[in-house]
Coordinates of C-alpha atoms and ligand atoms in Angstrom, one line a residue:
M9 CA 71.3 82.2 119.8
K10 CA 68.0 83.7 118.9
R11 CA 68.0 87.5 119.4
K12 CA 64.9 87.8 121.5
F13 CA 63.3 91.2 122.1
W14 CA 65.9 93.1 120.0
S15 CA 64.5 95.9 117.9
K16 CA 64.8 95.6 114.1
Q17 CA 67.3 98.4 113.9
I18 CA 69.6 96.9 116.3
L19 CA 69.5 93.5 114.6
D20 CA 70.9 95.1 111.5
L21 CA 73.5 97.3 113.2
V22 CA 77.1 96.5 112.6
P23 CA 79.0 98.1 115.6
Y24 CA 82.5 99.7 115.5
T25 CA 85.2 97.3 116.4
P26 CA 87.8 99.0 118.6
G27 CA 91.5 97.9 118.5
E28 CA 92.2 95.1 120.8
Q29 CA 93.0 95.9 124.5
P30 CA 94.8 92.6 125.4
K31 CA 94.9 91.4 129.0
I32 CA 98.6 90.4 128.7
N33 CA 101.0 93.0 130.0
D34 CA 104.3 92.5 128.2
L35 CA 103.0 93.3 124.7
I36 CA 104.2 96.2 122.7
K37 CA 100.9 97.8 122.0
L38 CA 101.0 99.9 118.8
N39 CA 97.4 99.2 117.7
T40 CA 95.2 102.0 119.2
N41 CA 97.2 105.1 118.9
E42 CA 97.5 105.6 122.6
N43 CA 100.2 107.9 123.9
P44 CA 103.2 105.9 125.0
Y45 CA 104.0 108.4 127.7
P46 CA 102.0 109.0 130.9
P47 CA 99.7 112.0 131.3
S48 CA 101.2 115.2 133.0
P49 CA 102.7 114.6 136.5
L50 CA 100.3 117.2 137.8
V51 CA 97.5 114.8 137.1
S52 CA 99.0 112.2 139.3
K53 CA 99.6 114.8 142.0
L54 CA 96.0 115.8 141.7
L55 CA 94.6 112.3 142.0
A56 CA 96.8 111.6 145.0
Q57 CA 95.3 114.6 146.8
F58 CA 91.7 114.2 145.6
D59 CA 89.2 114.1 148.5
I60 CA 87.0 111.2 147.8
D61 CA 84.1 112.6 149.9
H62 CA 83.4 114.7 146.8
L63 CA 82.3 111.5 144.9
R64 CA 79.1 111.5 146.9
R65 CA 77.9 114.3 144.7
Y66 CA 76.9 114.4 141.0
P67 CA 79.6 116.2 138.9
D68 CA 79.1 119.5 137.3
P69 CA 76.8 118.7 134.4
E70 CA 78.3 121.5 132.3
S71 CA 82.0 120.8 133.1
F72 CA 82.2 124.5 133.6
E73 CA 85.7 124.9 134.9
L74 CA 87.1 122.6 132.3
S75 CA 85.1 124.6 129.6
Q76 CA 86.6 127.7 130.8
T77 CA 90.1 126.3 130.7
L78 CA 89.7 125.1 127.2
A79 CA 88.1 128.4 126.1
D80 CA 91.3 130.3 127.5
Y81 CA 93.5 127.8 125.9
Y82 CA 91.9 128.1 122.5
N83 CA 91.0 131.8 122.8
V84 CA 87.3 131.3 122.3
A85 CA 84.3 132.0 124.6
V86 CA 83.1 129.5 127.1
D87 CA 79.8 129.0 125.2
N88 CA 81.9 128.0 122.2
I89 CA 82.8 124.7 124.0
F90 CA 80.9 121.5 124.4
I91 CA 82.4 118.6 126.4
G92 CA 81.5 115.0 126.2
N93 CA 82.6 111.5 127.4
G94 CA 85.2 111.0 124.8
S95 CA 85.1 112.5 121.4
D96 CA 83.2 109.5 120.1
E97 CA 80.3 110.6 122.3
V98 CA 80.7 114.2 121.0
L99 CA 80.6 112.8 117.4
A100 CA 77.6 110.8 118.1
H101 CA 75.7 113.8 119.5
A102 CA 76.9 115.9 116.6
F103 CA 75.6 113.3 114.1
M104 CA 72.2 113.3 115.9
A105 CA 72.1 117.0 116.1
F106 CA 73.2 118.0 112.6
F107 CA 73.4 115.2 110.2
R108 CA 69.7 113.8 110.1
Q109 CA 68.9 115.7 106.9
Q110 CA 67.2 115.1 103.5
Q111 CA 70.5 115.0 101.6
P112 CA 73.2 112.5 102.3
I113 CA 76.2 113.6 104.3
L114 CA 79.6 113.4 102.6
M115 CA 82.8 111.7 104.1
P116 CA 85.9 110.1 102.7
D117 CA 85.6 106.5 101.8
I118 CA 88.6 105.8 103.9
S119 CA 88.3 107.5 107.3
Y120 CA 87.4 106.8 110.9
S121 CA 85.0 103.9 110.7
F122 CA 82.8 105.1 113.5
Y123 CA 81.2 107.7 111.2
T124 CA 79.3 105.0 109.2
V125 CA 78.3 103.2 112.4
Y126 CA 76.6 106.6 113.6
C127 CA 75.0 106.9 110.2
D128 CA 73.3 103.4 110.6
L129 CA 72.5 104.0 114.3
Y130 CA 70.7 107.4 113.5
A131 CA 69.4 106.3 109.9
I132 CA 71.6 109.0 108.3
K133 CA 72.2 108.7 104.6
A134 CA 75.9 109.1 103.7
T135 CA 78.0 109.4 100.4
A136 CA 81.5 108.1 100.6
I137 CA 83.8 110.3 98.5
P138 CA 86.9 108.2 97.3
I139 CA 90.3 109.4 98.6
E140 CA 93.0 110.2 95.9
D141 CA 95.4 107.6 94.7
D142 CA 98.1 108.9 97.0
F143 CA 95.5 108.6 99.9
S144 CA 95.1 112.4 100.3
I145 CA 91.7 114.1 100.5
D146 CA 90.6 116.5 97.8
L147 CA 88.0 118.8 99.2
A148 CA 87.1 120.1 95.9
K149 CA 85.1 116.9 95.4
Y150 CA 82.9 117.9 98.3
N151 CA 81.4 120.7 96.4
I152 CA 78.1 118.9 95.7
A153 CA 74.7 119.0 97.3
N154 CA 74.9 117.5 100.8
G155 CA 73.3 117.3 104.3
G156 CA 76.7 117.9 106.0
I157 CA 80.3 117.0 105.6
I158 CA 82.7 115.2 108.0
F159 CA 86.3 114.4 107.8
A160 CA 89.3 113.8 110.1
N161 CA 92.2 116.1 109.7
P162 CA 94.7 114.6 109.9
N163 CA 92.8 111.6 108.5
A164 CA 92.8 108.2 110.1
P165 CA 94.1 105.6 109.3
T166 CA 96.1 107.3 106.5
G167 CA 97.8 110.0 108.5
S168 CA 97.4 112.6 105.7
A169 CA 96.6 116.3 106.5
I170 CA 94.7 119.0 104.6
S171 CA 95.8 122.7 104.7
L172 CA 93.7 125.3 106.5
Q173 CA 93.5 127.2 103.3
K174 CA 91.6 124.2 101.6
I175 CA 89.3 123.8 104.6
E176 CA 88.5 127.6 104.5
Q177 CA 87.7 127.3 100.7
L178 CA 85.2 124.5 101.5
L179 CA 83.7 126.5 104.3
E180 CA 83.2 129.4 101.8
T181 CA 81.7 127.4 99.0
N182 CA 79.5 125.1 101.3
Q183 CA 77.7 127.6 103.5
Q184 CA 74.4 125.8 103.3
S185 CA 75.6 122.8 105.5
L186 CA 77.7 122.0 108.5
V187 CA 81.3 120.9 108.0
I188 CA 82.8 118.9 111.0
V189 CA 86.5 118.6 111.3
D190 CA 87.6 115.7 113.6
E191 CA 91.0 116.8 114.9
A192 CA 91.8 113.9 117.1
Y193 CA 95.4 113.9 115.9
V194 CA 95.9 117.6 115.1
D195 CA 98.4 118.3 117.9
F196 CA 101.0 115.9 116.2
G197 CA 101.7 118.4 113.4
A198 CA 98.6 119.5 111.4
Q199 CA 96.9 122.9 111.4
S200 CA 93.9 123.3 113.6
A201 CA 90.6 124.8 112.1
V202 CA 89.6 126.2 115.6
A203 CA 90.1 129.8 114.4
L204 CA 87.8 129.1 111.5
T205 CA 85.0 128.3 113.9
Q206 CA 85.1 132.0 115.0
K207 CA 84.6 133.2 111.4
Y208 CA 82.3 130.6 109.8
D209 CA 79.0 129.5 111.3
N210 CA 79.1 126.2 109.5
C211 CA 82.4 124.9 111.1
L212 CA 82.6 122.6 114.1
V213 CA 85.9 121.3 115.3
I214 CA 86.1 118.1 117.5
Q215 CA 89.1 117.1 119.6
T216 CA 90.1 114.7 122.2
L217 CA 92.4 114.2 125.2
S218 CA 92.8 110.6 124.3
K219 CA 95.8 110.8 122.1
S220 CA 98.0 113.9 122.5
R221 CA 97.3 114.3 126.2
A222 CA 97.5 110.6 127.1
L223 CA 94.2 110.5 128.8
A224 CA 92.3 107.7 126.8
G225 CA 91.4 105.9 130.0
L226 CA 89.4 108.9 131.2
R227 CA 87.3 109.6 128.1
I228 CA 87.3 113.3 127.5
G229 CA 86.4 115.0 124.1
Y230 CA 85.1 118.3 123.2
A231 CA 83.7 120.3 120.4
I232 CA 84.5 124.0 119.5
G233 CA 82.0 126.0 117.5
N234 CA 79.7 128.9 117.6
K235 CA 77.1 129.3 120.2
N236 CA 74.2 128.1 117.9
L237 CA 76.0 124.7 117.3
I238 CA 77.0 124.3 120.9
E239 CA 73.4 124.9 122.0
A240 CA 72.3 122.1 119.7
L241 CA 74.8 119.6 121.2
E242 CA 73.7 120.6 124.8
R243 CA 70.1 119.9 123.8
V244 CA 71.0 116.3 122.6
K245 CA 73.2 115.8 125.6
N246 CA 70.6 116.8 128.0
S247 CA 68.2 114.4 126.4
F248 CA 70.6 111.5 126.9
N249 CA 72.8 111.9 129.9
S250 CA 73.2 115.1 131.6
Y251 CA 76.4 114.1 133.5
P252 CA 78.6 112.7 130.8
L253 CA 82.0 113.6 132.4
D254 CA 82.7 112.4 135.9
M255 CA 84.3 114.6 138.5
L256 CA 87.8 113.0 138.3
A257 CA 87.8 113.3 134.5
Q258 CA 86.9 117.0 134.7
A259 CA 89.6 117.8 137.2
C260 CA 92.3 115.7 135.5
A261 CA 91.5 117.1 132.0
K262 CA 91.7 120.7 133.3
T263 CA 95.1 120.0 134.9
A264 CA 96.4 118.2 131.8
I265 CA 95.5 121.2 129.6
E266 CA 97.2 123.6 132.0
D267 CA 100.5 121.7 131.8
E268 CA 101.7 123.0 128.5
D269 CA 105.4 122.5 129.0
Y270 CA 104.9 118.8 129.7
F271 CA 102.5 118.5 126.7
Q272 CA 105.0 120.1 124.3
S273 CA 107.8 118.0 125.5
S274 CA 106.0 114.7 125.1
L275 CA 104.7 115.8 121.6
K276 CA 108.3 116.5 120.7
K277 CA 109.6 113.1 121.7
I278 CA 106.7 111.3 119.8
V279 CA 107.4 113.4 116.6
A280 CA 111.1 112.6 116.8
T281 CA 110.4 109.0 117.2
R282 CA 108.0 109.1 114.2
T283 CA 110.6 110.6 112.0
W284 CA 113.1 108.0 113.0
T285 CA 110.7 105.1 112.5
E286 CA 109.7 106.5 109.1
Q287 CA 113.3 106.4 108.0
Q288 CA 113.9 102.9 109.4
L289 CA 110.9 101.5 107.7
A290 CA 111.6 103.1 104.4
S291 CA 115.1 101.5 104.5
L292 CA 113.3 98.2 105.0
D293 CA 111.4 98.5 101.8
F294 CA 108.2 99.8 103.3
K295 CA 106.1 102.4 101.6
V296 CA 105.4 104.9 104.4
L297 CA 102.6 107.5 103.9
P298 CA 103.6 111.0 105.2
S299 CA 102.1 111.3 108.6
K300 CA 101.0 114.3 110.8
T301 CA 99.8 112.0 113.5
N302 CA 101.1 109.6 116.2
F303 CA 100.8 106.7 113.8
L304 CA 102.3 105.5 110.4
F305 CA 100.3 103.9 107.6
V306 CA 102.6 101.4 105.8
Q307 CA 102.8 98.8 103.1
H308 CA 105.6 96.5 102.4
K309 CA 107.1 96.1 98.8
N310 CA 107.0 92.2 98.9
L311 CA 105.4 91.0 102.1
A312 CA 101.6 90.9 102.7
A313 CA 100.3 93.1 105.6
I314 CA 98.5 90.1 107.2
E315 CA 101.7 88.1 107.3
I316 CA 103.7 90.9 108.8
M317 CA 101.0 91.5 111.4
Q318 CA 100.8 87.9 112.4
Y319 CA 104.7 87.6 112.7
L320 CA 104.8 90.8 114.9
R321 CA 102.0 89.3 117.0
D322 CA 103.9 86.0 117.6
N323 CA 106.7 88.4 118.8
K324 CA 104.4 90.3 121.2
I325 CA 104.0 93.4 119.1
I326 CA 100.5 94.3 118.0
V327 CA 99.6 96.7 115.2
R328 CA 96.3 97.4 113.5
H329 CA 95.0 95.9 110.2
F330 CA 91.8 97.1 108.4
T331 CA 90.0 94.7 106.1
K332 CA 88.5 97.3 103.7
E333 CA 89.8 96.3 100.3
K334 CA 91.5 99.6 99.3
I335 CA 93.8 99.4 102.5
S336 CA 93.8 95.7 103.2
N337 CA 97.6 95.4 102.4
Y338 CA 98.4 98.3 104.8
L339 CA 99.2 98.3 108.5
R340 CA 98.7 101.1 110.9
I341 CA 101.5 101.4 113.4
S342 CA 101.1 103.7 116.5
I343 CA 104.2 105.5 117.5
G344 CA 105.4 104.1 120.8
T345 CA 108.4 105.1 122.9
Q346 CA 111.8 105.1 121.1
Q347 CA 112.6 101.9 122.7
Q348 CA 109.5 100.2 121.6
M349 CA 110.0 101.4 118.0
Q350 CA 113.6 100.0 118.1
S351 CA 112.2 96.6 119.0
L352 CA 109.7 96.9 116.2
I353 CA 112.4 97.6 113.7
E354 CA 114.5 94.8 115.0
C355 CA 111.7 92.4 114.7
L356 CA 110.9 93.4 111.2
N357 CA 114.6 93.0 110.4
T358 CA 114.6 89.6 111.5
L359 CA 111.4 88.7 109.6
L360 CA 112.9 90.1 106.3
R361 CA 116.1 88.2 106.8
E362 CA 114.2 85.1 107.4
E363 CA 112.2 85.7 104.2
E364 CA 115.4 86.2 102.1
K365 CA 116.6 82.7 102.8
Ligands
PLP429 C1 90.6 108.0 118.6 C2 89.8 108.8 117.7 C3 88.5 109.3 118.1 C4 88.0 109.1 119.4 O1 88.6 109.6 120.5 P1 88.0 109.4 121.9 O2 88.0 110.7 122.5 O3 88.9 108.4 122.6 O4 86.5 108.9 121.9 C5 87.8 110.1 117.2 N1 88.2 110.3 115.9 C6 89.3 109.8 115.5 C7 89.7 110.0 114.0 C8 90.1 109.0 116.3 O5 91.2 108.3 115.8

């Protein structure tokens, strides 16, 4: 089809491809790092009691109550918080607000693939810094002239984490540009850089309620940084969509953050299942990268990633594969419930036994 009326920039744009959301119900879905457990039961109570008459009104454009709850939770001021419609939107606004600079921005060559999409969308130049042979990130390599730096900690899809000390070193040596730390998975075991946002004016942390709080369906993300950075994000937001977060999302997010006990107990279950799955996969001759997230990045000793993925799919288990050459023989497997991971291991066991014949 001829792409009539499209602007030139959109013709050339290659959009992000999200993991598949299949319409079939009985799949074991381990492809998008969703939480296998429901959100806090207090969220369900809130929704049951919500007076729909409120929906006639626009929501609070500033998500003030949620900002206050997040500020209390992270021990920062309310004007250190920016809230958006998923952290993808917060990231997009941050790229727009901070990264349209003369110098290229720096990011790992293997990381969240949305970063390069935003660069194309906003005509931002970027330099990809190769990750190490063991798939870790060496921040010493980022001490070169740049228009900004972004990385995910822990990184996706590799799962590896950087220490706070290394991040602080980078903030010290790179004071002339902004460093964004995407902490989408930080709750599963890495160290958060939120405290560093209070000490360094060049540090912005971005988090989401999609993974550890099991609210991917509501689209809630936020940034934490000093007031100067938050103001720039507000300016972009208010030039784009002043009501990014609907009323229900604001209320549910606040309630989810307040239920610390439930949060901790579901994290604990996921981490325990991750440890169990790691061991099982290792015993089936998988190389499993150390993970501080709710997924594992794995490669089999003999079998090709694509072949394993197809076999799992035929058996109603879906996992994620990336075509980028460096990682094309790896699979990213989200941590599901203990039972789902047992099914995964059984399925892989059968595949490997069939292969041996
Ligand atoms: C999932 C993910 C996001 C996006 O999260 P949303 O809040 O659902 O938009 C951002 N960064 C990374 C690294 C992710 O894996």
